[in-house]
CSV table of C-alpha atoms in Angstrom, one decimal:
chain,number,residue,atom,x,y,z
A,3,UNK,CA,-93.0,149.1,66.0
A,4,UNK,CA,-89.4,147.4,65.4
A,5,UNK,CA,-90.8,144.0,66.4
A,6,UNK,CA,-93.1,144.3,63.3
A,7,UNK,CA,-90.5,145.1,60.8
A,8,UNK,CA,-87.9,142.1,62.1
A,9,UNK,CA,-90.8,139.5,62.1
A,10,UNK,CA,-91.4,140.2,58.8
A,11,UNK,CA,-87.9,140.4,57.6
A,12,UNK,CA,-87.3,136.8,59.6
A,13,UNK,CA,-90.8,135.4,57.2
A,14,UNK,CA,-89.2,136.8,54.2
A,15,UNK,CA,-85.9,134.9,54.7
A,16,UNK,CA,-88.1,131.7,55.4
A,17,UNK,CA,-89.9,132.0,52.3
A,18,UNK,CA,-86.8,132.6,50.3
A,19,UNK,CA,-85.3,129.1,51.9
A,20,UNK,CA,-88.9,127.7,50.9
A,21,UNK,CA,-89.0,126.6,54.7
A,22,UNK,CA,-92.6,126.5,55.9
A,23,UNK,CA,-91.9,125.0,59.6
A,24,UNK,CA,-93.2,125.9,63.1
A,25,UNK,CA,-91.4,128.7,63.3
A,26,UNK,CA,-92.9,130.3,60.5
A,27,UNK,CA,-96.1,129.5,61.9
A,28,UNK,CA,-95.2,131.1,65.2
A,29,UNK,CA,-94.0,134.5,63.3
A,30,UNK,CA,-97.3,135.3,61.8
A,31,UNK,CA,-98.7,134.2,65.3
A,32,UNK,CA,-96.8,137.2,66.9
A,33,UNK,CA,-97.8,139.5,64.0
A,34,UNK,CA,-101.3,138.3,65.1
A,35,UNK,CA,-100.9,139.1,68.4
A,36,UNK,CA,-99.1,142.6,68.0
A,37,UNK,CA,-101.3,144.0,65.2
A,38,UNK,CA,-104.3,143.1,67.9
A,39,UNK,CA,-105.9,146.2,68.6
A,40,UNK,CA,-103.3,148.3,67.6
A,41,UNK,CA,-103.5,150.3,64.3
A,42,UNK,CA,-100.0,151.5,64.1
A,43,UNK,CA,-98.6,148.0,64.1
A,44,UNK,CA,-101.5,147.3,61.2
A,45,UNK,CA,-100.5,150.5,59.3
A,46,UNK,CA,-96.5,149.1,59.5
A,47,UNK,CA,-97.4,145.8,58.3
A,48,UNK,CA,-99.1,147.3,55.5
A,49,UNK,CA,-96.5,149.7,54.7
A,50,UNK,CA,-94.2,147.1,54.9
A,51,UNK,CA,-95.8,145.0,51.9
A,52,UNK,CA,-97.2,142.6,54.5
A,53,UNK,CA,-99.8,142.1,52.1
A,54,UNK,CA,-97.5,140.7,48.8
A,55,UNK,CA,-95.9,138.4,51.8
A,56,UNK,CA,-98.7,136.8,52.7
A,57,UNK,CA,-100.1,136.0,49.6
A,58,UNK,CA,-96.7,135.0,48.2
A,59,UNK,CA,-96.7,132.2,51.3
A,60,UNK,CA,-100.2,131.3,51.1
A,61,UNK,CA,-99.3,130.1,47.6
A,62,UNK,CA,-96.6,128.1,48.7
A,63,UNK,CA,-97.9,126.4,51.7
A,64,UNK,CA,-101.6,126.6,51.7
A,65,UNK,CA,-102.3,123.1,51.1
A,66,UNK,CA,-99.6,122.0,53.6
A,67,UNK,CA,-99.8,124.2,56.2
A,68,UNK,CA,-103.5,125.1,56.9
A,69,UNK,CA,-103.2,126.4,60.6
A,70,UNK,CA,-100.3,128.7,59.1
A,71,UNK,CA,-102.7,130.4,57.0
A,72,UNK,CA,-105.2,131.1,59.8
A,73,UNK,CA,-102.6,133.0,61.2
A,74,UNK,CA,-102.2,134.8,58.1
A,75,UNK,CA,-106.0,135.4,58.3
A,76,UNK,CA,-105.9,136.2,62.0
A,77,UNK,CA,-103.4,139.1,61.3
A,78,UNK,CA,-105.5,140.4,58.2
A,79,UNK,CA,-108.6,140.4,60.3
A,80,UNK,CA,-107.1,142.9,62.9
A,81,UNK,CA,-106.0,144.9,60.0
A,82,UNK,CA,-109.6,145.0,58.5
A,83,UNK,CA,-111.0,146.1,62.0
A,84,UNK,CA,-108.7,149.6,61.4
A,85,UNK,CA,-111.9,151.5,59.0
A,86,UNK,CA,-109.2,153.8,57.6
A,87,UNK,CA,-106.7,151.0,56.3
A,88,UNK,CA,-109.5,148.6,54.8
A,89,UNK,CA,-109.4,150.6,51.2
A,90,UNK,CA,-105.7,149.1,51.1
A,91,UNK,CA,-107.3,145.8,51.5
A,92,UNK,CA,-109.0,146.3,48.1
A,93,UNK,CA,-106.8,143.9,46.7
A,94,UNK,CA,-108.3,141.5,44.0
A,95,UNK,CA,-105.7,138.7,44.5
A,96,UNK,CA,-106.5,138.8,48.3
A,97,UNK,CA,-110.2,139.1,48.0
A,98,UNK,CA,-110.1,135.9,45.5
A,99,UNK,CA,-107.9,134.4,48.7
A,100,UNK,CA,-110.8,135.2,51.1
A,101,UNK,CA,-113.3,134.1,49.1
A,102,UNK,CA,-111.8,130.8,48.5
A,103,UNK,CA,-111.1,130.2,52.0
A,104,UNK,CA,-114.5,131.3,53.1
A,105,UNK,CA,-115.4,128.4,51.8
A,106,UNK,CA,-112.7,126.4,52.5
A,107,UNK,CA,-114.4,122.2,52.9
A,108,UNK,CA,-111.3,120.4,53.9
A,109,UNK,CA,-107.4,120.3,53.3
A,110,UNK,CA,-105.0,117.7,55.2
A,111,UNK,CA,-101.9,118.8,57.1
A,112,UNK,CA,-100.7,115.9,59.1
A,113,UNK,CA,-98.3,117.8,61.2
A,114,UNK,CA,-101.2,119.9,62.7
A,115,UNK,CA,-102.4,119.2,66.5
A,116,UNK,CA,-105.9,120.6,65.7
A,117,UNK,CA,-108.2,118.5,63.6
A,118,UNK,CA,-108.4,119.3,59.9
A,119,UNK,CA,-112.4,120.2,60.3
A,120,UNK,CA,-111.3,122.4,63.3
A,121,UNK,CA,-108.5,124.4,61.0
A,122,UNK,CA,-110.9,124.6,57.8
A,123,UNK,CA,-113.7,126.1,59.8
A,124,UNK,CA,-111.0,128.7,61.9
A,125,UNK,CA,-109.7,129.6,58.7
A,126,UNK,CA,-112.9,130.2,57.0
A,127,UNK,CA,-114.6,132.3,60.0
A,128,UNK,CA,-111.0,134.6,59.9
A,129,UNK,CA,-111.6,134.9,56.2
A,130,UNK,CA,-115.4,136.2,56.3
A,131,UNK,CA,-114.4,138.1,59.2
A,132,UNK,CA,-112.4,140.4,56.7
A,133,UNK,CA,-114.7,140.4,54.3
A,134,UNK,CA,-117.5,141.1,56.5
A,135,UNK,CA,-115.3,144.2,57.9
A,136,UNK,CA,-114.7,145.5,54.4
A,137,UNK,CA,-118.3,144.9,53.4
A,138,UNK,CA,-119.5,147.5,56.2
A,139,UNK,CA,-117.8,150.3,54.4
A,140,UNK,CA,-121.0,150.1,51.5
A,141,UNK,CA,-120.8,149.6,47.9
A,142,UNK,CA,-119.2,152.3,47.2
A,143,UNK,CA,-115.8,151.4,48.9
A,144,UNK,CA,-116.0,148.3,47.0
A,145,UNK,CA,-113.4,149.3,44.5
A,146,UNK,CA,-112.0,146.1,42.9
A,147,UNK,CA,-114.5,145.8,39.8
A,148,UNK,CA,-113.6,141.9,38.7
A,149,UNK,CA,-114.5,140.6,42.2
A,150,UNK,CA,-117.9,141.6,42.1
A,151,UNK,CA,-119.0,142.9,45.7
A,152,UNK,CA,-122.3,140.8,45.4
A,153,UNK,CA,-120.6,137.1,44.1
A,154,UNK,CA,-118.8,138.1,47.4
A,155,UNK,CA,-122.0,138.1,49.8
A,156,UNK,CA,-123.6,135.4,48.3
A,157,UNK,CA,-120.8,133.3,48.7
A,158,UNK,CA,-120.4,134.1,52.0
A,159,UNK,CA,-123.9,133.8,52.9
A,160,UNK,CA,-123.9,130.2,51.3
A,161,UNK,CA,-120.9,129.2,53.9
A,162,UNK,CA,-121.7,130.4,56.5
A,163,UNK,CA,-124.9,129.0,56.9
A,164,UNK,CA,-123.3,125.5,56.3
A,165,UNK,CA,-120.8,126.1,59.6
A,166,UNK,CA,-121.8,124.3,62.4
A,167,UNK,CA,-122.5,126.9,65.3
A,168,UNK,CA,-121.9,123.8,68.2
A,169,UNK,CA,-118.4,123.4,67.0
A,170,UNK,CA,-115.5,125.0,69.2
A,171,UNK,CA,-113.3,127.4,67.7
A,172,UNK,CA,-109.9,128.3,68.4
A,173,UNK,CA,-110.9,131.9,68.5
A,174,UNK,CA,-110.4,135.0,71.0
A,175,UNK,CA,-111.5,138.7,71.3
A,176,UNK,CA,-110.5,141.1,74.2
A,177,UNK,CA,-113.5,143.0,73.4
A,178,UNK,CA,-116.9,141.9,71.5
A,179,UNK,CA,-117.0,145.7,69.9
A,180,UNK,CA,-115.6,145.0,66.5
A,181,UNK,CA,-118.4,142.6,65.6
A,182,UNK,CA,-120.6,144.8,67.2
A,183,UNK,CA,-119.7,147.4,64.6
A,184,UNK,CA,-120.4,144.9,62.2
A,185,UNK,CA,-123.5,144.1,63.3
A,186,UNK,CA,-124.9,147.7,63.6
A,187,UNK,CA,-124.5,148.0,59.5
A,188,UNK,CA,-128.0,146.7,58.3
A,189,UNK,CA,-127.0,147.7,55.1
A,190,UNK,CA,-125.4,144.0,54.0
A,191,UNK,CA,-127.0,140.6,55.2
A,192,UNK,CA,-123.9,138.4,55.0
A,193,UNK,CA,-122.1,140.5,57.5
A,194,UNK,CA,-124.8,140.6,59.7
A,195,UNK,CA,-124.8,137.0,59.4
A,196,UNK,CA,-121.2,136.5,60.2
A,197,UNK,CA,-121.7,138.6,63.5
A,198,UNK,CA,-124.4,136.6,64.7
A,199,UNK,CA,-122.6,133.2,64.1
A,200,UNK,CA,-119.6,134.7,66.1
A,201,UNK,CA,-121.7,135.8,69.3
A,202,UNK,CA,-123.5,132.6,69.1
A,203,UNK,CA,-120.7,130.9,69.0
A,204,UNK,CA,-118.5,132.6,71.5
A,205,UNK,CA,-121.4,132.8,73.9
A,206,UNK,CA,-122.3,129.0,73.3
A,207,UNK,CA,-118.5,127.7,73.9
A,208,UNK,CA,-117.0,130.5,76.8
A,209,UNK,CA,-120.4,131.7,78.3
A,210,UNK,CA,-118.4,132.5,81.5
A,211,UNK,CA,-115.8,135.1,79.6
A,212,UNK,CA,-118.4,136.2,76.7
A,213,UNK,CA,-121.9,136.3,77.8
A,214,UNK,CA,-120.7,139.0,80.4
A,215,UNK,CA,-119.1,140.8,77.6
A,216,UNK,CA,-122.2,140.8,75.6
A,217,UNK,CA,-123.7,142.5,78.6
A,218,UNK,CA,-121.6,145.1,79.4
A,219,UNK,CA,-120.7,146.7,75.7
A,220,UNK,CA,-124.6,146.7,75.1
A,221,UNK,CA,-124.6,143.4,72.4
A,222,UNK,CA,-127.7,142.1,74.1
A,223,UNK,CA,-129.9,145.3,73.3
A,224,UNK,CA,-128.5,144.9,69.7
A,225,UNK,CA,-129.4,141.2,69.3
A,226,UNK,CA,-132.9,141.8,70.7
A,227,UNK,CA,-133.4,144.8,68.2
A,228,UNK,CA,-132.3,142.7,65.7
A,229,UNK,CA,-134.7,140.1,66.4
A,230,UNK,CA,-137.4,142.4,66.6
A,231,UNK,CA,-136.6,144.7,63.4
A,232,UNK,CA,-139.1,144.5,60.5
A,233,UNK,CA,-138.0,142.9,57.0
A,234,UNK,CA,-138.8,140.6,54.5
A,235,UNK,CA,-138.2,137.4,55.6
A,236,UNK,CA,-136.0,134.7,53.3
A,237,UNK,CA,-133.6,131.7,54.1
A,238,UNK,CA,-131.0,133.8,55.1
A,239,UNK,CA,-132.9,136.2,57.5
A,240,UNK,CA,-134.0,133.2,59.3
A,241,UNK,CA,-130.8,131.8,59.9
A,242,UNK,CA,-129.7,135.3,61.1
A,243,UNK,CA,-132.7,135.6,63.6
A,244,UNK,CA,-132.0,131.8,64.7
A,245,UNK,CA,-128.3,132.7,65.8
A,246,UNK,CA,-129.2,135.7,67.2
A,247,UNK,CA,-131.7,134.0,69.2
A,248,UNK,CA,-129.1,131.2,70.1
A,249,UNK,CA,-126.8,133.8,71.7
A,250,UNK,CA,-129.5,135.6,73.6
A,251,UNK,CA,-130.8,132.0,75.0
A,252,UNK,CA,-127.2,131.1,76.1
A,253,UNK,CA,-127.3,134.6,77.7
A,254,UNK,CA,-130.5,134.0,79.5
A,255,UNK,CA,-128.8,130.8,80.7
A,256,UNK,CA,-125.8,132.1,82.1
A,257,UNK,CA,-127.7,134.9,84.1
A,258,UNK,CA,-130.1,132.4,85.5
A,259,UNK,CA,-127.0,130.1,86.7
A,260,UNK,CA,-125.6,132.9,88.5
C-alpha cells in the first residue's frame, strides 16, 4: 500500500515539473503491476485521487507519449475489474477519454520502441476493456447522463470491428477469468465483442499459454455456448461469432499439436 502512495506522489511531482519522460512512464507501469488483481491497491489509488491525476497527465502528454497513456489505461483496467469500485469510475471526463481512446487511429511518438500502430491498438484495447467492465453492470449502473451508454456501445462496436485480430498485442494475463466474467454477461453486445476479440487474439499469438488456460478455466464451454446461442443475426453478432470460432479453432489446433 505504501508503494502506491509513494509512486503517486512521484508522478505528481513529475507533473508539476511538466516532465513526461521514461521515469514517468515507468511509474505508471509500476502502478499497473501493483494493482493487478490487488483490490486494496486499486482502492488506495482511487482514494488518493488517482483518477484526477491520470486525467491531468493524459491531458498534458497524450499527443507525445502514447506508451505512457497505454500504461495509465492498463492500470485503470485493473481498477475496473473490481466490481465494487466501478461506480467510482463513472466520471464523464474519464468516460469521454475512454471513448476517444477506443477509436484511436494514429498518434506519433518518435521516442517509442513500439510502432505507432501497435501502441494505438494496445491503448484502444485497454480503453475498451475498461468500458466493457463498466457496461456489464447494466444500464441502471450507468449514472453519467451526459455520456449516453448507448453511444458508448455503438462507438465500441464500430471501433472493435476495425481492429486487426492478427496483430500481436503487448498484453498479458495471469488468468482469463476477468475476460470470462465479461463474456458471461449477455445484455451488452459491445462488451461481448471485446471479450471474444481478446480471446481470439490471445489464443492466436500465444497459444502455448492461453489455450491451456482457456480449457482449464472454462472458456471453451463459454465460447461454444456463445456460438450455439440463438439470437437475431446482425453484423455485430456475425463478427462476435467469427471471433469466437477463431479462438476455438486455435484451441483445437493446439490440442491436435500436443
